[in-house]
């Protein structure tokens, strides 16, 4: 039996493939199937080489090694994970730098209420391979180091308070973080072929300086549980190898939490997972082997729109950001042409939900210094 058909009727690694899921506006049907985007077909590439649905436009916000607008600030190389934060009538977009050997960090761009760039600055420097991360409900950015003994850093998007290393969140090859204010935990992914899925329980929600407890997801048959990691420092034994029965994931990438569910991606098997924190269940929301002509491959960063759509960026594939809708459809939302040596990262909506930001990490040159950060505006839907 073909693997795709077999999986439709099977249990994958102890994880139920949920079909016929009852859909709400805040819940994705599982697993998503190839279909037509609610925004229609992609149009011809614009002047920036981006194919978008009708009615949408793109603009370049920043280029690596170049000055951001009239700010005088030079944009970092290898832009990666990012998020937006409200700032008065405007907003701030933060972006990681995935440079090695202490060359990483985080930069920020400020926008006024009309979307004009009014400032740019550094909020973290001297770190290594800042890949993804996640925003907190108290308006800080968690920037994660993707290296064997990497840390999570808490940063201030406004650049007022200094960045702080949060050791209690563990020392491992961090990828992304997603805050769950309902259960007062922070989920974390790990970019290893045998990586784990973690949750951090702060001693004081809203104040990571007080430390907390790092746990790992464990699977026993079909039952899931959370077990404390004995040594979050991961030395001498790596965190992912300290707890027997820890559920392994093939290359953890982006994470996004909404209304009881943490969605996260794994690049080794091109999946989007959905951890149901309310019922302590794990589902496969998308698998490129569970649909015909899969549009989404090389899954990476993930974010969501208020209406319930998920947006997943590709590392590789054909350089698309794909949409997964609440009615079980996966389709391309945009495609970047002429940048096959790059990857898309940092997908994030502004607070109003009418502007989408993302970066092409290596741009047209295929090098870290060629990164480009974009903005897309248009008629993003607000109702289903």
Short mmCIF file of C-alpha atoms in Angstrom, two decimals:
data_model
loop_
_atom_site.label_atom_id
_atom_site.label_comp_id
_atom_site.label_asym_id
_atom_site.label_seq_id
_atom_site.Cartn_x
_atom_site.Cartn_y
_atom_site.Cartn_z
CA UNK A 1 0.00 0.00 0.00
CA UNK A 2 1.29 3.48 -0.89
CA UNK A 3 2.57 5.25 2.23
CA UNK A 4 0.22 8.20 1.74
CA UNK A 5 -2.85 5.94 1.67
CA UNK A 6 -1.56 3.78 4.50
CA UNK A 7 -1.11 6.76 6.78
CA UNK A 8 -4.64 7.93 6.15
CA UNK A 9 -5.91 4.79 7.90
CA UNK A 10 -3.16 4.33 10.47
CA UNK A 11 -1.65 5.66 13.62
CA UNK A 12 1.63 7.42 12.96
CA UNK A 13 4.22 6.81 15.68
CA UNK A 14 1.52 6.55 18.32
CA UNK A 15 -0.06 9.82 17.17
CA UNK A 16 -3.59 9.74 15.83
CA UNK A 17 -4.16 11.10 12.36
CA UNK A 18 -7.40 12.92 13.05
CA UNK A 19 -9.88 13.03 10.18
CA UNK A 20 -13.31 14.63 10.12
CA UNK A 21 -12.37 17.03 12.90
CA UNK A 22 -15.10 19.41 14.02
CA UNK A 23 -13.98 22.81 12.77
CA UNK A 24 -14.40 26.19 14.39
CA UNK A 25 -12.90 29.49 13.39
CA UNK A 26 -10.09 28.92 15.86
CA UNK A 27 -9.42 25.31 14.98
CA UNK A 28 -7.79 23.68 11.98
CA UNK A 29 -9.26 20.50 10.49
CA UNK A 30 -6.76 17.65 10.34
CA UNK A 31 -4.97 16.82 8.15
CA UNK A 32 -5.09 19.72 5.69
CA UNK A 33 -5.59 18.84 2.03
CA UNK A 34 -4.39 20.57 -1.14
CA UNK A 35 -7.02 22.99 -2.40
CA UNK A 36 -7.77 26.48 -3.65
CA UNK A 37 -6.63 29.45 -1.62
CA UNK A 38 -9.40 31.73 -0.31
CA UNK A 39 -7.45 34.53 -1.99
CA UNK A 40 -7.41 32.88 -5.40
CA UNK A 41 -4.54 32.14 -7.74
CA UNK A 42 -1.13 33.78 -7.57
CA UNK A 43 -0.61 36.56 -10.09
CA UNK A 44 2.51 37.34 -12.12
CA UNK A 45 5.56 38.36 -10.11
CA UNK A 46 5.73 42.02 -9.11
CA UNK A 47 8.78 44.28 -9.27
CA UNK A 48 10.17 42.55 -6.15
CA UNK A 49 9.86 39.11 -7.74
CA UNK A 50 6.94 38.14 -5.50
CA UNK A 51 3.80 36.44 -6.77
CA UNK A 52 0.75 37.47 -4.77
CA UNK A 53 -3.02 37.08 -5.02
CA UNK A 54 -4.97 39.84 -6.76
CA UNK A 55 -5.25 42.99 -4.66
CA UNK A 56 -2.04 42.44 -2.67
CA UNK A 57 1.22 44.38 -2.98
CA UNK A 58 4.73 44.00 -1.57
CA UNK A 59 7.50 46.39 -0.58
CA UNK A 60 11.05 45.94 0.66
CA UNK A 61 11.51 47.11 4.26
CA UNK A 62 15.21 46.35 4.72
CA UNK A 63 18.21 44.70 3.09
CA UNK A 64 21.09 43.06 4.92
CA UNK A 65 24.23 45.25 5.19
CA UNK A 66 22.20 48.25 3.92
CA UNK A 67 20.77 51.21 5.81
CA UNK A 68 17.09 50.89 6.75
CA UNK A 69 15.36 53.81 5.04
CA UNK A 70 16.58 57.10 6.50
CA UNK A 71 17.27 55.65 9.95
CA UNK A 72 21.05 55.34 9.66
CA UNK A 73 20.84 51.78 11.02
CA UNK A 74 22.40 48.93 9.05
CA UNK A 75 20.16 45.87 8.82
CA UNK A 76 21.60 42.58 10.04
CA UNK A 77 22.58 39.64 7.88
CA UNK A 78 20.65 36.35 7.70
CA UNK A 79 17.28 37.64 8.97
CA UNK A 80 15.21 34.86 10.48
CA UNK A 81 12.34 34.59 13.00
CA UNK A 82 10.32 37.69 13.82
CA UNK A 83 7.20 39.17 15.41
CA UNK A 84 5.25 42.42 15.65
CA UNK A 85 4.43 44.46 18.75
CA UNK A 86 2.04 47.36 19.23
CA UNK A 87 3.79 50.70 19.80
CA UNK A 88 1.30 53.48 20.43
CA UNK A 89 -0.58 54.04 17.19
CA UNK A 90 2.19 52.23 15.31
CA UNK A 91 4.06 48.96 15.74
CA UNK A 92 7.51 47.36 15.88
CA UNK A 93 8.78 44.41 13.87
CA UNK A 94 11.67 42.47 15.43
CA UNK A 95 13.89 40.13 13.43
CA UNK A 96 16.53 37.61 14.48
CA UNK A 97 19.94 37.30 12.87
CA UNK A 98 21.07 33.71 12.30
CA UNK A 99 24.78 34.46 12.14
CA UNK A 100 27.36 32.19 13.78
CA UNK A 101 30.20 32.75 16.25
CA UNK A 102 28.67 35.60 18.20
CA UNK A 103 27.53 37.45 15.08
CA UNK A 104 23.82 36.95 15.69
CA UNK A 105 21.28 38.93 17.67
CA UNK A 106 18.05 40.83 17.04
CA UNK A 107 17.16 44.09 15.25
CA UNK A 108 13.93 46.07 15.27
CA UNK A 109 12.10 48.41 12.88
CA UNK A 110 9.55 50.97 14.09
CA UNK A 111 6.51 52.01 12.05
CA UNK A 112 4.04 54.84 12.55
CA UNK A 113 0.27 54.44 12.22
CA UNK A 114 0.50 54.78 8.42
CA UNK A 115 3.20 52.15 8.07
CA UNK A 116 6.08 54.57 7.52
CA UNK A 117 9.45 53.46 8.90
CA UNK A 118 10.43 55.82 11.73
CA UNK A 119 13.38 54.03 13.31
CA UNK A 120 15.58 50.94 13.42
CA UNK A 121 17.99 49.68 16.07
CA UNK A 122 19.66 46.68 17.71
CA UNK A 123 18.07 44.98 20.75
CA UNK A 124 20.43 41.98 21.13
CA UNK A 125 24.04 41.46 20.03
CA UNK A 126 26.89 39.00 20.54
CA UNK A 127 24.78 35.83 20.42
CA UNK A 128 24.94 32.90 18.01
CA UNK A 129 22.51 31.66 15.36
CA UNK A 130 19.38 33.40 16.60
CA UNK A 131 16.88 31.44 14.57
CA UNK A 132 13.27 31.68 15.71
CA UNK A 133 11.64 32.51 19.04
CA UNK A 134 8.31 33.97 20.05
CA UNK A 135 6.51 37.00 21.50
CA UNK A 136 5.29 37.03 25.10
CA UNK A 137 1.96 38.42 26.37
CA UNK A 138 3.97 40.98 28.34
CA UNK A 139 5.43 42.37 25.11
CA UNK A 140 8.95 40.98 25.06
CA UNK A 141 10.59 38.90 22.33
CA UNK A 142 12.12 35.52 23.17
CA UNK A 143 15.06 35.01 20.80
CA UNK A 144 16.36 31.45 20.56
CA UNK A 145 19.90 30.32 19.75
CA UNK A 146 20.02 27.39 17.35
CA UNK A 147 23.23 25.81 18.56
CA UNK A 148 23.92 22.70 20.67
CA UNK A 149 24.31 24.70 23.87
CA UNK A 150 22.10 27.61 22.90
CA UNK A 151 19.97 29.73 25.20
CA UNK A 152 16.72 31.65 25.06
CA UNK A 153 17.15 35.42 25.43
CA UNK A 154 14.40 37.77 26.53
CA UNK A 155 14.59 41.09 24.70
CA UNK A 156 12.77 44.42 24.71
CA UNK A 157 11.34 45.34 21.27
CA UNK A 158 11.59 49.02 22.21
CA UNK A 159 15.28 48.71 22.98
CA UNK A 160 14.92 50.30 26.41
CA UNK A 161 15.65 47.35 28.70
CA UNK A 162 18.75 45.21 28.15
CA UNK A 163 18.37 41.66 26.84
CA UNK A 164 18.58 38.93 29.49
CA UNK A 165 19.57 35.28 29.10
CA UNK A 166 16.93 32.99 30.60
CA UNK A 167 18.98 29.98 31.70
CA UNK A 168 16.07 28.13 33.32
CA UNK A 169 14.48 27.68 29.89
CA UNK A 170 17.19 25.17 29.05
CA UNK A 171 20.44 24.90 27.15
CA UNK A 172 19.92 23.05 23.87
CA UNK A 173 19.51 23.66 20.13
CA UNK A 174 16.56 26.02 20.49
CA UNK A 175 14.32 26.89 17.59
CA UNK A 176 11.01 28.52 18.51
CA UNK A 177 8.95 29.47 21.54
CA UNK A 178 5.18 29.89 21.85
CA UNK A 179 3.51 31.35 24.95
CA UNK A 180 0.31 29.74 26.26
CA UNK A 181 -1.34 32.31 28.57
CA UNK A 182 -4.25 29.95 29.25
CA UNK A 183 -2.06 27.35 30.95
CA UNK A 184 0.77 29.76 31.81
CA UNK A 185 3.50 27.80 30.02
CA UNK A 186 5.92 28.44 27.14
CA UNK A 187 6.35 25.70 24.53
CA UNK A 188 9.75 25.26 22.88
CA UNK A 189 10.91 23.32 19.81
CA UNK A 190 14.33 21.77 19.23
CA UNK A 191 16.07 21.66 15.86
CA UNK A 192 17.53 18.16 16.00
CA UNK A 193 16.62 15.03 13.99
CA UNK A 194 15.80 13.47 17.38
CA UNK A 195 14.62 16.68 19.00
CA UNK A 196 12.00 17.05 21.70
CA UNK A 197 9.02 19.26 22.42
CA UNK A 198 9.37 21.16 25.68
CA UNK A 199 7.30 23.37 27.90
CA UNK A 200 8.66 25.84 30.42
CA UNK A 201 6.57 26.64 33.49
CA UNK A 202 7.64 30.04 34.87
CA UNK A 203 7.59 30.36 38.63
CA UNK A 204 5.85 33.69 38.09
CA UNK A 205 3.86 34.14 34.89
CA UNK A 206 4.94 37.38 33.29
CA UNK A 207 8.33 37.50 35.05
CA UNK A 208 10.88 35.05 33.69
CA UNK A 209 13.55 36.38 36.05
CA UNK A 210 12.04 34.20 38.78
CA UNK A 211 13.07 31.00 36.93
CA UNK A 212 10.84 28.00 36.50
CA UNK A 213 10.63 24.33 35.52
CA UNK A 214 11.57 22.80 32.16
CA UNK A 215 9.56 19.76 31.09
CA UNK A 216 9.62 17.46 28.07
CA UNK A 217 6.71 15.71 26.33
CA UNK A 218 6.74 11.96 26.94
CA UNK A 219 4.74 9.36 25.04
CA UNK A 220 3.75 6.01 26.53
CA UNK A 221 1.64 4.13 24.02
CA UNK A 222 -1.12 6.60 23.18
CA UNK A 223 -0.79 8.49 26.46
CA UNK A 224 1.07 11.78 26.73
CA UNK A 225 2.58 13.30 29.84
CA UNK A 226 5.00 16.05 30.81
CA UNK A 227 8.11 15.11 32.78
CA UNK A 228 10.65 17.41 34.43
CA UNK A 229 14.04 17.64 32.72
CA UNK A 230 16.52 16.83 35.53
CA UNK A 231 19.31 19.08 34.23
CA UNK A 232 18.15 21.93 31.95
CA UNK A 233 21.80 22.91 31.41
CA UNK A 234 22.17 19.81 29.25
CA UNK A 235 25.67 19.09 30.51
CA UNK A 236 27.02 16.44 30.33
CA UNK A 237 23.81 14.76 29.08
CA UNK A 238 21.79 16.61 26.42
CA UNK A 239 18.31 17.64 27.57
CA UNK A 240 16.63 15.55 24.88
CA UNK A 241 18.34 12.40 26.20
CA UNK A 242 17.65 12.79 29.90
CA UNK A 243 14.08 11.48 30.11
CA UNK A 244 13.16 7.97 29.01
CA UNK A 245 10.26 7.82 26.58
CA UNK A 246 10.54 11.42 25.46
CA UNK A 247 8.57 11.92 22.24
CA UNK A 248 11.03 12.60 19.40
CA UNK A 249 10.40 15.04 16.56
CA UNK A 250 12.37 15.26 13.32
CA UNK A 251 13.77 18.79 13.26
CA UNK A 252 11.53 21.11 15.26
CA UNK A 253 10.97 24.52 13.69
CA UNK A 254 8.32 27.24 14.14
CA UNK A 255 5.66 27.38 16.87
CA UNK A 256 2.45 29.36 17.30
CA UNK A 257 -0.19 29.16 20.04
CA UNK A 258 -3.86 30.06 19.79
CA UNK A 259 -6.93 29.16 21.87
CA UNK A 260 -5.79 25.96 23.50
CA UNK A 261 -3.59 24.62 20.70
CA UNK A 262 0.13 24.98 20.01
CA UNK A 263 0.92 24.47 16.32
CA UNK A 264 4.52 23.61 15.51
CA UNK A 265 6.43 22.37 12.49
CA UNK A 266 9.04 19.68 11.85
CA UNK A 267 11.20 19.99 8.77
CA UNK A 268 12.49 16.39 8.63
CA UNK A 269 9.06 15.02 7.77
CA UNK A 270 7.31 18.18 6.48
CA UNK A 271 4.63 18.19 9.14
CA UNK A 272 2.60 20.73 11.04
CA UNK A 273 1.65 19.37 14.46
CA UNK A 274 -1.17 20.50 16.73
CA UNK A 275 -0.74 19.98 20.45
CA UNK A 276 -4.16 20.24 22.09
CA UNK A 277 -3.26 21.54 25.55
CA UNK A 278 -6.85 21.31 26.77
CA UNK A 279 -7.16 17.56 26.17
CA UNK A 280 -3.42 16.76 26.20
CA UNK A 281 -3.54 15.29 22.69
CA UNK A 282 -1.21 15.53 19.72
CA UNK A 283 -2.48 15.61 16.14
CA UNK A 284 -1.00 15.94 12.67
CA UNK A 285 -2.46 19.09 11.13
CA UNK A 286 -0.50 18.74 7.87
CA UNK A 287 1.80 16.16 6.32
CA UNK A 288 3.02 16.42 2.75
CA UNK A 289 2.51 12.64 2.45
CA UNK A 290 -1.15 12.95 3.38
CA UNK A 291 -2.27 15.04 0.43
CA UNK A 292 -1.86 14.97 -3.34
CA UNK A 293 0.44 17.49 -5.01
CA UNK A 294 1.47 18.97 -1.65
CA UNK A 295 2.10 22.72 -2.00
CA UNK A 296 3.91 23.01 1.33
CA UNK A 297 7.38 21.49 1.69
CA UNK A 298 10.38 22.52 3.77
CA UNK A 299 8.11 23.70 6.60
CA UNK A 300 9.63 26.37 8.83
CA UNK A 301 8.29 29.44 10.67
CA UNK A 302 4.56 29.59 11.38
CA UNK A 303 2.14 32.31 12.42
CA UNK A 304 -1.61 32.85 12.41
CA UNK A 305 -4.25 35.43 11.49
CA UNK A 306 -7.07 36.32 13.86
CA UNK A 307 -9.61 34.79 11.48
CA UNK A 308 -8.09 31.35 12.11
CA UNK A 309 -5.78 30.89 9.11
CA UNK A 310 -2.23 29.63 9.65
CA UNK A 311 0.66 30.88 7.51
CA UNK A 312 3.67 28.59 7.11
CA UNK A 313 6.97 29.67 5.53
CA UNK A 314 9.13 27.36 3.47
CA UNK A 315 12.83 26.66 3.93
CA UNK A 316 13.49 25.44 0.42
CA UNK A 317 10.51 24.05 -1.44
CA UNK A 318 9.64 26.65 -4.04
CA UNK A 319 9.97 29.62 -1.69
CA UNK A 320 6.34 29.99 -0.72
CA UNK A 321 4.35 31.09 2.26
CA UNK A 322 1.39 28.72 2.37
CA UNK A 323 -1.96 29.19 4.06
CA UNK A 324 -3.79 26.49 6.02
CA UNK A 325 -7.43 27.45 6.48
CA UNK A 326 -9.92 26.34 9.15
CA UNK A 327 -11.85 24.45 6.47
CA UNK A 328 -8.97 22.05 5.89
CA UNK A 329 -7.32 23.61 2.83
CA UNK A 330 -3.60 24.18 2.25
CA UNK A 331 -2.54 26.39 -0.66
CA UNK A 332 0.17 28.90 -1.61
CA UNK A 333 -0.39 32.46 -0.43
CA UNK A 334 2.75 33.94 -2.01
CA UNK A 335 5.84 32.81 -3.88
CA UNK A 336 9.27 34.46 -4.18
CA UNK A 337 10.96 34.03 -7.57
CA UNK A 338 14.67 34.04 -8.32
CA UNK A 339 15.79 33.21 -4.77
CA UNK A 340 16.08 29.42 -4.77
CA UNK A 341 19.23 29.59 -2.63
CA UNK A 342 17.35 31.20 0.24
CA UNK A 343 14.59 30.42 2.74
CA UNK A 344 11.57 32.33 4.03
CA UNK A 345 11.42 33.22 7.72
CA UNK A 346 9.97 35.67 10.21
CA UNK A 347 6.32 35.57 9.11
CA UNK A 348 4.33 37.91 11.36
CA UNK A 349 1.28 40.15 11.18
CA UNK A 350 1.13 43.70 12.48
CA UNK A 351 -1.35 44.24 15.36
CA UNK A 352 -4.17 45.23 12.99
CA UNK A 353 -3.65 42.09 10.91
CA UNK A 354 -3.51 43.94 7.58
CA UNK A 355 0.24 43.78 6.95
CA UNK A 356 2.35 40.63 6.80
CA UNK A 357 6.12 40.74 7.35
CA UNK A 358 8.68 38.10 6.39
CA UNK A 359 12.29 37.77 5.27
CA UNK A 360 14.16 35.96 2.56
CA UNK A 361 17.20 34.99 4.58
CA UNK A 362 19.75 34.97 1.74
CA UNK A 363 17.90 36.88 -0.95
CA UNK A 364 18.95 36.77 -4.59
CA UNK A 365 22.63 36.24 -3.80
CA UNK A 366 22.23 33.06 -1.77
CA UNK A 367 24.48 34.52 0.93
CA UNK A 368 23.78 35.76 4.45
CA UNK A 369 24.60 39.32 3.44
CA UNK A 370 21.87 39.21 0.79
CA UNK A 371 18.89 38.97 3.16
CA UNK A 372 15.73 40.94 2.35
CA UNK A 373 12.85 41.79 4.68
CA UNK A 374 9.44 42.40 3.07
CA UNK A 375 5.98 43.68 3.87
CA UNK A 376 2.78 42.56 2.12
CA UNK A 377 -0.42 44.57 2.32
CA UNK A 378 -3.86 43.81 0.93
CA UNK A 379 -7.36 42.57 1.70
CA UNK A 380 -6.53 39.99 4.35
CA UNK A 381 -9.83 38.43 5.33
CA UNK A 382 -11.41 39.20 8.69
CA UNK A 383 -14.36 36.80 8.43
CA UNK A 384 -14.82 33.30 7.05
#
